[in-house]
mmCIF file of C-alpha atoms and ligand atoms in Angstrom:
data_model
loop_
_atom_site.group_PDB
_atom_site.id
_atom_site.type_symbol
_atom_site.label_atom_id
_atom_site.label_comp_id
_atom_site.label_asym_id
_atom_site.label_seq_id
_atom_site.Cartn_x
_atom_site.Cartn_y
_atom_site.Cartn_z
ATOM 1 C CA MET Y 1339 -23.887 -19.508 -15.823
ATOM 2 C CA PRO Y 1340 -21.509 -16.884 -17.289
ATOM 3 C CA VAL Y 1341 -17.999 -16.486 -15.911
ATOM 4 C CA THR Y 1342 -16.053 -13.198 -15.673
ATOM 5 C CA VAL Y 1343 -12.849 -12.811 -17.675
ATOM 6 C CA PHE Y 1344 -10.435 -9.930 -18.071
ATOM 7 C CA ALA Y 1345 -10.798 -8.928 -21.723
ATOM 8 C CA GLY Y 1346 -8.317 -6.031 -21.562
ATOM 9 C CA THR Y 1347 -6.255 -3.976 -19.137
ATOM 10 C CA GLY Y 1348 -4.834 -0.462 -19.259
ATOM 11 C CA TYR Y 1349 -3.179 2.197 -17.141
ATOM 12 C CA TYR Y 1350 -2.155 5.808 -17.074
ATOM 13 C CA VAL Y 1351 0.388 7.541 -14.867
ATOM 14 C CA PRO Y 1352 1.180 11.285 -14.950
ATOM 15 C CA ASP Y 1353 4.358 12.365 -16.734
ATOM 16 C CA ARG Y 1354 5.797 14.156 -13.713
ATOM 17 C CA VAL Y 1355 8.327 11.900 -11.984
ATOM 18 C CA VAL Y 1356 9.048 12.819 -8.355
ATOM 19 C CA THR Y 1357 12.216 11.204 -7.092
ATOM 20 C CA ASN Y 1358 13.147 10.641 -3.460
ATOM 21 C CA GLU Y 1359 15.850 13.230 -4.038
ATOM 22 C CA GLU Y 1360 13.208 15.816 -4.982
ATOM 23 C CA LEU Y 1361 11.296 15.095 -1.760
ATOM 24 C CA THR Y 1362 14.381 16.009 0.272
ATOM 25 C CA GLN Y 1363 13.852 19.606 -0.937
ATOM 26 C CA TYR Y 1364 10.471 19.749 0.843
ATOM 27 C CA MET Y 1365 11.011 17.689 3.993
ATOM 28 C CA ASP Y 1366 13.611 16.165 6.256
ATOM 29 C CA THR Y 1367 14.028 12.754 4.640
ATOM 30 C CA SER Y 1368 16.537 10.863 2.522
ATOM 31 C CA ASP Y 1369 16.615 8.505 -0.425
ATOM 32 C CA GLU Y 1370 18.269 5.943 1.834
ATOM 33 C CA TRP Y 1371 15.491 6.080 4.487
ATOM 34 C CA ILE Y 1372 12.714 5.815 1.896
ATOM 35 C CA VAL Y 1373 14.300 2.974 -0.083
ATOM 36 C CA GLU Y 1374 15.227 0.998 3.013
ATOM 37 C CA ARG Y 1375 11.788 1.268 4.690
ATOM 38 C CA THR Y 1376 9.517 1.203 1.625
ATOM 39 C CA GLY Y 1377 11.420 0.160 -1.523
ATOM 40 C CA ILE Y 1378 10.141 3.276 -3.323
ATOM 41 C CA THR Y 1379 12.560 5.261 -5.499
ATOM 42 C CA GLU Y 1380 10.113 7.521 -7.340
ATOM 43 C CA ARG Y 1381 6.412 8.213 -7.842
ATOM 44 C CA ARG Y 1382 4.248 10.210 -10.256
ATOM 45 C CA TRP Y 1383 2.362 13.386 -9.355
ATOM 46 C CA VAL Y 1384 -0.267 15.114 -11.443
ATOM 47 C CA SER Y 1385 0.306 18.606 -12.795
ATOM 48 C CA ASP Y 1386 -1.618 21.184 -14.843
ATOM 49 C CA GLY Y 1387 -4.997 20.432 -13.297
ATOM 50 C CA MET Y 1388 -5.130 16.795 -14.406
ATOM 51 C CA SER Y 1389 -8.276 15.186 -12.979
ATOM 52 C CA GLY Y 1390 -8.970 11.700 -11.727
ATOM 53 C CA ALA Y 1391 -11.674 11.331 -14.360
ATOM 54 C CA GLU Y 1392 -9.211 12.167 -17.138
ATOM 55 C CA MET Y 1393 -6.599 9.702 -15.855
ATOM 56 C CA ALA Y 1394 -9.355 7.099 -15.573
ATOM 57 C CA ARG Y 1395 -10.439 7.854 -19.137
ATOM 58 C CA ARG Y 1396 -6.929 7.362 -20.484
ATOM 59 C CA ALA Y 1397 -6.500 4.060 -18.635
ATOM 60 C CA SER Y 1398 -9.952 2.945 -19.823
ATOM 61 C CA VAL Y 1399 -9.250 3.745 -23.475
ATOM 62 C CA MET Y 1400 -6.112 1.589 -23.271
ATOM 63 C CA ALA Y 1401 -8.076 -1.255 -21.662
ATOM 64 C CA LEU Y 1402 -10.822 -1.013 -24.305
ATOM 65 C CA GLU Y 1403 -8.227 -1.125 -27.085
ATOM 66 C CA ALA Y 1404 -6.614 -4.189 -25.526
ATOM 67 C CA ALA Y 1405 -10.054 -5.797 -25.277
ATOM 68 C CA GLU Y 1406 -10.796 -4.832 -28.899
ATOM 69 C CA MET Y 1407 -14.055 -3.387 -27.663
ATOM 70 C CA ARG Y 1408 -15.844 -0.119 -28.378
ATOM 71 C CA ALA Y 1409 -16.766 2.113 -25.433
ATOM 72 C CA ASP Y 1410 -20.452 1.815 -26.303
ATOM 73 C CA GLU Y 1411 -20.266 -1.931 -25.622
ATOM 74 C CA ILE Y 1412 -19.711 -1.236 -21.891
ATOM 75 C CA ASP Y 1413 -22.837 -1.917 -19.810
ATOM 76 C CA ALA Y 1414 -21.664 -0.533 -16.445
ATOM 77 C CA ILE Y 1415 -18.776 1.271 -14.741
ATOM 78 C CA VAL Y 1416 -17.360 0.480 -11.313
ATOM 79 C CA LEU Y 1417 -14.792 3.051 -10.203
ATOM 80 C CA ALA Y 1418 -12.760 2.799 -7.004
ATOM 81 C CA THR Y 1419 -11.121 5.871 -5.476
ATOM 82 C CA LEU Y 1420 -10.525 7.510 -2.098
ATOM 83 C CA SER Y 1421 -9.696 10.796 -3.801
ATOM 84 C CA PRO Y 1422 -12.747 11.669 -5.909
ATOM 85 C CA ASP Y 1423 -12.505 14.809 -8.032
ATOM 86 C CA HIS Y 1424 -15.422 16.216 -5.993
ATOM 87 C CA PHE Y 1425 -17.287 15.323 -2.791
ATOM 88 C CA PHE Y 1426 -20.179 14.522 -5.125
ATOM 89 C CA PRO Y 1427 -21.044 13.298 -7.647
ATOM 90 C CA GLY Y 1428 -18.573 10.437 -7.826
ATOM 91 C CA THR Y 1429 -15.757 10.318 -10.374
ATOM 92 C CA GLY Y 1430 -17.522 7.426 -12.135
ATOM 93 C CA VAL Y 1431 -20.137 9.650 -13.751
ATOM 94 C CA PHE Y 1432 -17.487 12.043 -15.091
ATOM 95 C CA LEU Y 1433 -15.730 9.053 -16.642
ATOM 96 C CA GLN Y 1434 -19.064 7.812 -18.007
ATOM 97 C CA ARG Y 1435 -19.680 11.191 -19.625
ATOM 98 C CA GLU Y 1436 -16.170 11.481 -21.079
ATOM 99 C CA LEU Y 1437 -16.426 8.019 -22.626
ATOM 100 C CA GLY Y 1438 -19.825 8.954 -24.097
ATOM 101 C CA LEU Y 1439 -21.563 6.009 -22.501
ATOM 102 C CA GLY Y 1440 -25.166 7.163 -22.803
ATOM 103 C CA THR Y 1441 -26.967 6.252 -19.592
ATOM 104 C CA VAL Y 1442 -25.031 3.223 -18.342
ATOM 105 C CA PRO Y 1443 -24.720 3.121 -14.531
ATOM 106 C CA ALA Y 1444 -21.544 4.313 -12.798
ATOM 107 C CA LEU Y 1445 -20.859 3.137 -9.256
ATOM 108 C CA ASP Y 1446 -18.112 4.644 -7.098
ATOM 109 C CA ILE Y 1447 -16.518 2.375 -4.498
ATOM 110 C CA ARG Y 1448 -15.057 3.720 -1.251
ATOM 111 C CA ALA Y 1449 -12.753 0.993 -0.010
ATOM 112 C CA GLN Y 1450 -9.393 2.782 -0.222
ATOM 113 C CA CYS Y 1451 -6.480 0.468 -1.107
ATOM 114 C CA SER Y 1452 -8.880 -2.479 -1.370
ATOM 115 C CA GLY Y 1453 -11.111 -0.615 -3.827
ATOM 116 C CA PHE Y 1454 -10.171 -2.602 -6.918
ATOM 117 C CA VAL Y 1455 -10.729 -5.965 -5.212
ATOM 118 C CA TYR Y 1456 -14.028 -4.725 -3.752
ATOM 119 C CA GLY Y 1457 -14.991 -3.466 -7.221
ATOM 120 C CA LEU Y 1458 -14.069 -6.797 -8.775
ATOM 121 C CA SER Y 1459 -16.334 -8.546 -6.295
ATOM 122 C CA VAL Y 1460 -19.266 -6.346 -7.389
ATOM 123 C CA ALA Y 1461 -18.526 -6.499 -11.119
ATOM 124 C CA ASP Y 1462 -18.060 -10.274 -11.030
ATOM 125 C CA ALA Y 1463 -21.392 -10.744 -9.222
ATOM 126 C CA TRP Y 1464 -23.152 -8.557 -11.819
ATOM 127 C CA ILE Y 1465 -21.638 -10.527 -14.684
ATOM 128 C CA ARG Y 1466 -22.282 -13.971 -13.170
ATOM 129 C CA SER Y 1467 -25.882 -13.062 -12.400
ATOM 130 C CA GLY Y 1468 -26.387 -11.995 -16.019
ATOM 131 C CA GLN Y 1469 -27.228 -8.418 -15.067
ATOM 132 C CA PHE Y 1470 -24.415 -6.928 -17.156
ATOM 133 C CA ARG Y 1471 -22.174 -8.470 -19.813
ATOM 134 C CA ASN Y 1472 -19.293 -5.950 -20.072
ATOM 135 C CA VAL Y 1473 -18.155 -3.990 -17.025
ATOM 136 C CA LEU Y 1474 -15.403 -1.356 -16.953
ATOM 137 C CA LEU Y 1475 -13.589 -1.574 -13.611
ATOM 138 C CA VAL Y 1476 -11.266 1.309 -12.766
ATOM 139 C CA GLY Y 1477 -9.034 2.304 -9.859
ATOM 140 C CA VAL Y 1478 -7.832 5.899 -9.879
ATOM 141 C CA GLU Y 1479 -6.104 8.100 -7.355
ATOM 142 C CA ILE Y 1480 -4.721 11.589 -6.964
ATOM 143 C CA GLN Y 1481 -2.837 11.562 -3.686
ATOM 144 C CA SER Y 1482 -0.355 14.337 -4.367
ATOM 145 C CA THR Y 1483 -2.833 17.198 -3.895
ATOM 146 C CA GLY Y 1484 -3.881 15.859 -0.477
ATOM 147 C CA ILE Y 1485 -0.637 15.059 1.307
ATOM 148 C CA ASP Y 1486 1.456 17.134 3.651
ATOM 149 C CA VAL Y 1487 4.798 17.442 1.888
ATOM 150 C CA SER Y 1488 6.465 19.105 4.873
ATOM 151 C CA THR Y 1489 8.440 17.183 7.509
ATOM 152 C CA ARG Y 1490 5.223 16.921 9.581
ATOM 153 C CA GLY Y 1491 3.674 14.640 6.942
ATOM 154 C CA ARG Y 1492 6.783 12.793 5.787
ATOM 155 C CA ASP Y 1493 5.732 9.337 6.997
ATOM 156 C CA ILE Y 1494 2.804 9.425 4.544
ATOM 157 C CA ALA Y 1495 4.008 11.832 1.861
ATOM 158 C CA VAL Y 1496 6.883 9.614 0.742
ATOM 159 C CA LEU Y 1497 4.591 6.616 0.236
ATOM 160 C CA PHE Y 1498 1.869 7.809 -2.101
ATOM 161 C CA GLY Y 1499 1.588 8.531 -5.807
ATOM 162 C CA ASP Y 1500 -0.993 9.257 -8.497
ATOM 163 C CA GLY Y 1501 -2.271 7.067 -11.326
ATOM 164 C CA ALA Y 1502 -5.088 5.053 -12.824
ATOM 165 C CA GLY Y 1503 -5.616 1.466 -13.900
ATOM 166 C CA ALA Y 1504 -8.537 -0.107 -15.721
ATOM 167 C CA ALA Y 1505 -9.849 -3.494 -16.723
ATOM 168 C CA VAL Y 1506 -12.601 -4.478 -19.124
ATOM 169 C CA LEU Y 1507 -14.412 -7.450 -17.640
ATOM 170 C CA THR Y 1508 -16.641 -9.537 -19.807
ATOM 171 C CA ALA Y 1509 -18.869 -12.572 -19.601
ATOM 172 C CA THR Y 1510 -17.725 -15.821 -21.142
ATOM 173 C CA GLU Y 1511 -19.203 -19.270 -21.257
ATOM 174 C CA ASP Y 1512 -15.706 -20.891 -21.165
ATOM 175 C CA ALA Y 1513 -15.715 -23.150 -18.142
ATOM 176 C CA ASP Y 1514 -11.928 -23.374 -17.804
ATOM 177 C CA ARG Y 1515 -11.059 -19.772 -16.955
ATOM 178 C CA GLY Y 1516 -12.193 -16.532 -15.351
ATOM 179 C CA VAL Y 1517 -12.628 -15.153 -11.850
ATOM 180 C CA LEU Y 1518 -12.850 -18.122 -9.477
ATOM 181 C CA SER Y 1519 -13.593 -16.300 -6.216
ATOM 182 C CA THR Y 1520 -13.272 -12.929 -4.537
ATOM 183 C CA ARG Y 1521 -13.500 -12.511 -0.768
ATOM 184 C CA ILE Y 1522 -13.677 -9.106 0.911
ATOM 185 C CA HIS Y 1523 -13.568 -7.980 4.549
ATOM 186 C CA SER Y 1524 -13.479 -4.910 6.743
ATOM 187 C CA ASP Y 1525 -12.873 -4.039 10.390
ATOM 188 C CA GLY Y 1526 -14.040 -0.538 11.282
ATOM 189 C CA ARG Y 1527 -12.556 -0.747 14.764
ATOM 190 C CA HIS Y 1528 -9.408 0.541 13.057
ATOM 191 C CA ALA Y 1529 -11.053 3.300 11.017
ATOM 192 C CA GLU Y 1530 -8.945 6.087 12.492
ATOM 193 C CA VAL Y 1531 -5.606 4.294 12.189
ATOM 194 C CA LEU Y 1532 -5.273 5.573 8.632
ATOM 195 C CA TRP Y 1533 -7.707 8.348 7.759
ATOM 196 C CA ALA Y 1534 -8.345 11.954 6.859
ATOM 197 C CA GLU Y 1535 -10.355 13.654 9.597
ATOM 198 C CA ALA Y 1536 -11.369 16.700 7.548
ATOM 199 C CA ALA Y 1537 -13.315 17.792 5.564
ATOM 200 C CA SER Y 1538 -16.209 16.226 7.461
ATOM 201 C CA SER Y 1539 -19.966 16.528 7.076
ATOM 202 C CA ARG Y 1540 -20.184 16.079 10.852
ATOM 203 C CA LYS Y 1541 -19.064 19.693 11.091
ATOM 204 C CA ASN Y 1542 -20.523 22.941 9.827
ATOM 205 C CA PRO Y 1543 -18.675 24.284 7.968
ATOM 206 C CA ARG Y 1544 -17.141 20.997 6.870
ATOM 207 C CA ILE Y 1545 -13.643 22.408 7.098
ATOM 208 C CA SER Y 1546 -12.402 25.357 9.134
ATOM 209 C CA LYS Y 1547 -9.332 27.549 9.173
ATOM 210 C CA GLU Y 1548 -8.309 25.762 12.400
ATOM 211 C CA ASP Y 1549 -8.623 22.375 10.698
ATOM 212 C CA ILE Y 1550 -6.317 23.535 7.952
ATOM 213 C CA GLU Y 1551 -3.811 25.080 10.368
ATOM 214 C CA ALA Y 1552 -3.761 21.853 12.380
ATOM 215 C CA GLY Y 1553 -3.357 19.822 9.185
ATOM 216 C CA ARG Y 1554 -6.532 17.822 9.821
ATOM 217 C CA HIS Y 1555 -7.243 17.769 6.087
ATOM 218 C CA TYR Y 1556 -4.127 15.652 5.586
ATOM 219 C CA PRO Y 1557 -4.193 11.892 6.123
ATOM 220 C CA THR Y 1558 -2.658 10.541 9.316
ATOM 221 C CA MET Y 1559 -1.456 7.017 9.886
ATOM 222 C CA GLU Y 1560 -0.166 4.725 12.615
ATOM 223 C CA GLY Y 1561 2.327 3.171 10.203
ATOM 224 C CA ARG Y 1562 3.404 0.267 12.391
ATOM 225 C CA ASP Y 1563 -0.173 -0.726 13.140
ATOM 226 C CA VAL Y 1564 -1.037 -0.699 9.436
ATOM 227 C CA PHE Y 1565 2.061 -2.748 8.656
ATOM 228 C CA LYS Y 1566 1.288 -5.342 11.319
ATOM 229 C CA HIS Y 1567 -2.295 -5.875 10.195
ATOM 230 C CA ALA Y 1568 -1.427 -5.850 6.488
ATOM 231 C CA VAL Y 1569 1.121 -8.651 6.772
ATOM 232 C CA THR Y 1570 -1.421 -10.787 8.646
ATOM 233 C CA ARG Y 1571 -4.588 -10.059 6.678
ATOM 234 C CA MET Y 1572 -3.100 -10.253 3.181
ATOM 235 C CA PRO Y 1573 -1.758 -13.839 3.395
ATOM 236 C CA GLU Y 1574 -4.913 -14.834 5.290
ATOM 237 C CA ALA Y 1575 -7.104 -13.507 2.444
ATOM 238 C CA VAL Y 1576 -5.060 -15.332 -0.200
ATOM 239 C CA LEU Y 1577 -5.320 -18.594 1.755
ATOM 240 C CA GLU Y 1578 -9.071 -18.029 2.102
ATOM 241 C CA VAL Y 1579 -9.686 -17.794 -1.670
ATOM 242 C CA LEU Y 1580 -7.291 -20.656 -2.375
ATOM 243 C CA SER Y 1581 -8.952 -22.968 0.134
ATOM 244 C CA ALA Y 1582 -12.378 -22.292 -1.415
ATOM 245 C CA HIS Y 1583 -11.052 -24.162 -4.464
ATOM 246 C CA GLY Y 1584 -8.892 -26.751 -2.725
ATOM 247 C CA LEU Y 1585 -5.743 -24.965 -3.943
ATOM 248 C CA GLU Y 1586 -2.389 -24.232 -2.268
ATOM 249 C CA PRO Y 1587 -0.061 -21.201 -2.459
ATOM 250 C CA SER Y 1588 2.237 -23.323 -4.653
ATOM 251 C CA ASP Y 1589 -0.552 -23.430 -7.275
ATOM 252 C CA ILE Y 1590 -0.284 -19.650 -7.771
ATOM 253 C CA ASP Y 1591 1.505 -18.591 -10.967
ATOM 254 C CA LEU Y 1592 1.426 -14.867 -10.227
ATOM 255 C CA LEU Y 1593 0.586 -12.870 -7.115
ATOM 256 C CA ILE Y 1594 -0.135 -9.156 -7.466
ATOM 257 C CA PRO Y 1595 -0.218 -7.672 -3.983
ATOM 258 C CA HIS Y 1596 -1.479 -4.161 -3.338
ATOM 259 C CA GLN Y 1597 1.614 -1.951 -3.525
ATOM 260 C CA ALA Y 1598 1.617 -0.378 -0.046
ATOM 261 C CA ASN Y 1599 5.233 -0.924 0.859
ATOM 262 C CA LEU Y 1600 7.750 -3.304 -0.715
ATOM 263 C CA ARG Y 1601 8.550 -4.665 2.759
ATOM 264 C CA ILE Y 1602 4.869 -5.604 3.214
ATOM 265 C CA SER Y 1603 4.789 -7.357 -0.179
ATOM 266 C CA GLN Y 1604 7.995 -9.229 0.645
ATOM 267 C CA MET Y 1605 6.611 -10.412 3.964
ATOM 268 C CA VAL Y 1606 3.359 -11.550 2.318
ATOM 269 C CA GLN Y 1607 5.432 -13.371 -0.307
ATOM 270 C CA ARG Y 1608 7.499 -15.100 2.400
ATOM 271 C CA ARG Y 1609 4.435 -16.094 4.407
ATOM 272 C CA LEU Y 1610 2.965 -17.711 1.286
ATOM 273 C CA GLY Y 1611 6.311 -19.323 0.395
ATOM 274 C CA LEU Y 1612 6.356 -17.866 -3.123
ATOM 275 C CA PRO Y 1613 9.541 -17.377 -5.182
ATOM 276 C CA ASP Y 1614 10.382 -13.913 -6.561
ATOM 277 C CA GLU Y 1615 9.312 -14.768 -10.106
ATOM 278 C CA LYS Y 1616 5.754 -15.399 -8.919
ATOM 279 C CA VAL Y 1617 5.245 -11.943 -7.412
ATOM 280 C CA PHE Y 1618 4.777 -8.695 -9.346
ATOM 281 C CA ASN Y 1619 5.855 -5.431 -7.704
ATOM 282 C CA ASN Y 1620 6.120 -1.975 -9.243
ATOM 283 C CA ILE Y 1621 5.987 0.203 -6.133
ATOM 284 C CA GLN Y 1622 9.606 1.148 -6.811
ATOM 285 C CA SER Y 1623 8.435 3.380 -9.695
ATOM 286 C CA TYR Y 1624 4.971 4.515 -8.608
ATOM 287 C CA GLY Y 1625 4.716 4.407 -4.808
ATOM 288 C CA ASN Y 1626 1.342 3.473 -3.359
ATOM 289 C CA THR Y 1627 -1.367 4.595 -5.780
ATOM 290 C CA THR Y 1628 -4.091 3.186 -3.513
ATOM 291 C CA ALA Y 1629 -7.069 1.862 -5.534
ATOM 292 C CA ALA Y 1630 -5.001 2.137 -8.722
ATOM 293 C CA THR Y 1631 -2.069 -0.046 -7.672
ATOM 294 C CA ILE Y 1632 -3.505 -3.446 -8.533
ATOM 295 C CA PRO Y 1633 -4.907 -2.518 -11.966
ATOM 296 C CA ILE Y 1634 -1.712 -0.620 -12.909
ATOM 297 C CA ALA Y 1635 0.398 -3.602 -11.843
ATOM 298 C CA LEU Y 1636 -1.922 -5.996 -13.657
ATOM 299 C CA ALA Y 1637 -1.721 -3.995 -16.877
ATOM 300 C CA GLU Y 1638 2.081 -3.902 -16.621
ATOM 301 C CA ALA Y 1639 2.288 -7.615 -15.804
ATOM 302 C CA VAL Y 1640 0.181 -8.451 -18.868
ATOM 303 C CA ARG Y 1641 2.397 -6.316 -21.099
ATOM 304 C CA ALA Y 1642 5.535 -7.871 -19.604
ATOM 305 C CA GLY Y 1643 4.242 -11.305 -20.609
ATOM 306 C CA ARG Y 1644 3.939 -12.431 -17.003
ATOM 307 C CA LEU Y 1645 0.490 -14.013 -17.482
ATOM 308 C CA GLY Y 1646 -0.382 -16.819 -19.892
ATOM 309 C CA ARG Y 1647 -3.724 -18.423 -20.621
ATOM 310 C CA GLY Y 1648 -4.579 -20.856 -17.817
ATOM 311 C CA ASP Y 1649 -2.240 -19.256 -15.233
ATOM 312 C CA LEU Y 1650 -3.545 -18.882 -11.709
ATOM 313 C CA LEU Y 1651 -3.483 -15.198 -10.700
ATOM 314 C CA ALA Y 1652 -4.043 -13.998 -7.141
ATOM 315 C CA LEU Y 1653 -4.799 -10.369 -6.292
ATOM 316 C CA VAL Y 1654 -4.675 -9.229 -2.686
ATOM 317 C CA ALA Y 1655 -5.213 -5.856 -1.047
ATOM 318 C CA PHE Y 1656 -5.262 -4.215 2.364
ATOM 319 C CA GLY Y 1657 -5.960 -0.637 3.313
ATOM 320 C CA SER Y 1658 -7.605 2.073 5.324
ATOM 321 C CA GLY Y 1659 -10.814 1.057 7.048
ATOM 322 C CA PHE Y 1660 -9.373 -1.452 7.603
ATOM 323 C CA THR Y 1661 -10.555 -3.131 4.429
ATOM 324 C CA TRP Y 1662 -8.981 -6.111 2.732
ATOM 325 C CA GLY Y 1663 -9.686 -8.882 0.281
ATOM 326 C CA ALA Y 1664 -8.325 -11.255 -2.332
ATOM 327 C CA SER Y 1665 -9.343 -12.604 -5.686
ATOM 328 C CA LEU Y 1666 -8.337 -15.738 -7.558
ATOM 329 C CA ILE Y 1667 -8.452 -15.730 -11.341
ATOM 330 C CA ARG Y 1668 -7.767 -18.460 -13.905
ATOM 331 C CA TRP Y 1669 -6.266 -16.268 -16.656
HETATM 332 N N1 LIG M 757 11.993 10.166 6.305
HETATM 333 C C1 LIG M 757 12.811 10.111 7.352
HETATM 334 N N2 LIG M 757 12.389 9.732 8.575
HETATM 335 C C2 LIG M 757 11.102 9.439 8.730
HETATM 336 C C3 LIG M 757 10.195 9.487 7.672
HETATM 337 C C4 LIG M 757 10.689 9.882 6.424
HETATM 338 N N3 LIG M 757 9.898 9.950 5.330
HETATM 339 N N4 LIG M 757 8.987 9.116 8.120
HETATM 340 C C5 LIG M 757 9.120 8.849 9.427
HETATM 341 N N5 LIG M 757 10.406 9.045 9.799
HETATM 342 C C6 LIG M 757 11.007 8.875 11.125
HETATM 343 C C7 LIG M 757 10.004 8.956 12.239
HETATM 344 O O1 LIG M 757 9.766 10.291 12.583
HETATM 345 C C8 LIG M 757 10.710 8.200 13.334
HETATM 346 O O2 LIG M 757 11.642 9.039 13.922
HETATM 347 P P1 LIG M 757 11.928 8.969 15.524
HETATM 348 O O3 LIG M 757 12.435 7.581 15.748
HETATM 349 O O4 LIG M 757 12.923 10.035 15.719
HETATM 350 O O5 LIG M 757 10.589 9.221 16.163
HETATM 351 C C9 LIG M 757 11.487 7.118 12.582
HETATM 352 O O6 LIG M 757 11.542 7.570 11.216
HETATM 353 C C10 LIG M 757 10.833 5.769 12.635
HETATM 354 O O7 LIG M 757 9.466 5.932 12.372
HETATM 355 P P2 LIG M 757 8.488 4.726 12.319
HETATM 356 O O8 LIG M 757 7.118 5.234 11.969
HETATM 357 O O9 LIG M 757 8.624 3.905 13.542
HETATM 358 O O10 LIG M 757 9.114 3.936 11.085
HETATM 359 P P3 LIG M 757 8.700 2.559 10.498
HETATM 360 O O11 LIG M 757 9.853 1.669 10.490
HETATM 361 O O12 LIG M 757 7.407 2.051 11.064
HETATM 362 O O13 LIG M 757 8.408 2.935 8.960
HETATM 363 C C11 LIG M 757 6.551 3.318 7.506
HETATM 364 C C12 LIG M 757 7.384 3.852 8.647
HETATM 365 C C13 LIG M 757 5.461 4.315 7.227
HETATM 366 C C14 LIG M 757 7.442 3.161 6.284
HETATM 367 C C15 LIG M 757 5.977 1.941 7.883
HETATM 368 O O14 LIG M 757 5.391 1.994 9.167
HETATM 369 C C16 LIG M 757 4.956 1.462 6.912
HETATM 370 O O15 LIG M 757 5.238 1.288 5.737
HETATM 371 N N6 LIG M 757 3.763 1.172 7.383
HETATM 372 C C17 LIG M 757 2.681 0.747 6.502
HETATM 373 C C18 LIG M 757 2.156 1.950 5.801
HETATM 374 C C19 LIG M 757 1.252 1.594 4.688
HETATM 375 O O16 LIG M 757 1.459 0.635 3.994
HETATM 376 N N7 LIG M 757 0.232 2.424 4.476
HETATM 377 C C20 LIG M 757 -0.670 2.267 3.422
HETATM 378 C C21 LIG M 757 -1.541 1.083 3.673
HETATM 379 S S1 LIG M 757 -2.516 0.722 2.332
#
């Protein structure tokens, strides 16, 4: 049976750097508050009409180059985003068109911060079943056009950033490496803890002047509730994939946690008993780029030489839904 390996990774972040200092011009906040509570010092925001599809294309081209693969060798696209360029169709088909991929399928995944891990679960199943050989898996997010950058929205606005990450996944017959397991979960009882109420197809019209005045088109979040669940579910998910293979946290060579908040990552790290050198964080520079955080971090970790052949890599995510999951990969 084929096994899924990462043949290449890539990422793209917009040029515009938004520092904590810049945010103080729009809202009542401070560099000190943001750094202390979240670890973030700056993030990237799109400008000049940059689309999610275009960021995804740039990240994908980098991943294809790293994989030494032509775009026309891709058999399917899985694209995770909570901020599609349009309500429909999904961003995946725009990416498919821009890459000139003929008629290969493009599947959009709606699992928020867990989107990349959910997407990996799907792509890995396709590859292992022999349905597709080469799958392009992308996480892309434009948060900056959907957040309230006034003091009203400061708890969320300081956290999020824009970017895209991509991975080319391919089938191999090597028995000693590849994706070992991915486990995904959700708990919709918490759906409104972190969500955007409007626009909504439950209403006609889907968004009203009143919605906009009340800020219902901006995301809202019970930050403490999210924090509490994240620091429980993330270690739990890592232990779940490890135990499926009789492995321990100490077997992990590199953990890439979803970059929600540096304090969350540090708590997950502590709960798993991992030393600093075994955890990769880049939230300091990019904030939380939702579905894009894990593939951006993975692409950076690869380029920083943090992963060698045979290393045990763990990916773990938690986000709105709630959704969460983890994946274990022999690199
Ligand atoms: N700057 C300054 N003050 C801010 C602020 C900001 N950007 N955002 C909120 N505050 C204020 C609040 O208004 C509150 O003031 P009050 O005490 O006068 O009411 C105070 O800071 C404390 O707010 P609180 O929400 O209790 O802070 P916190 O310690 O929980 O930290 C988060 C807030 C958002 C950083 C934290 O809850 C968090 O990171 N949660 C997880 C969020 C997350 O990861 N989301 C994505 C999941 S994928």
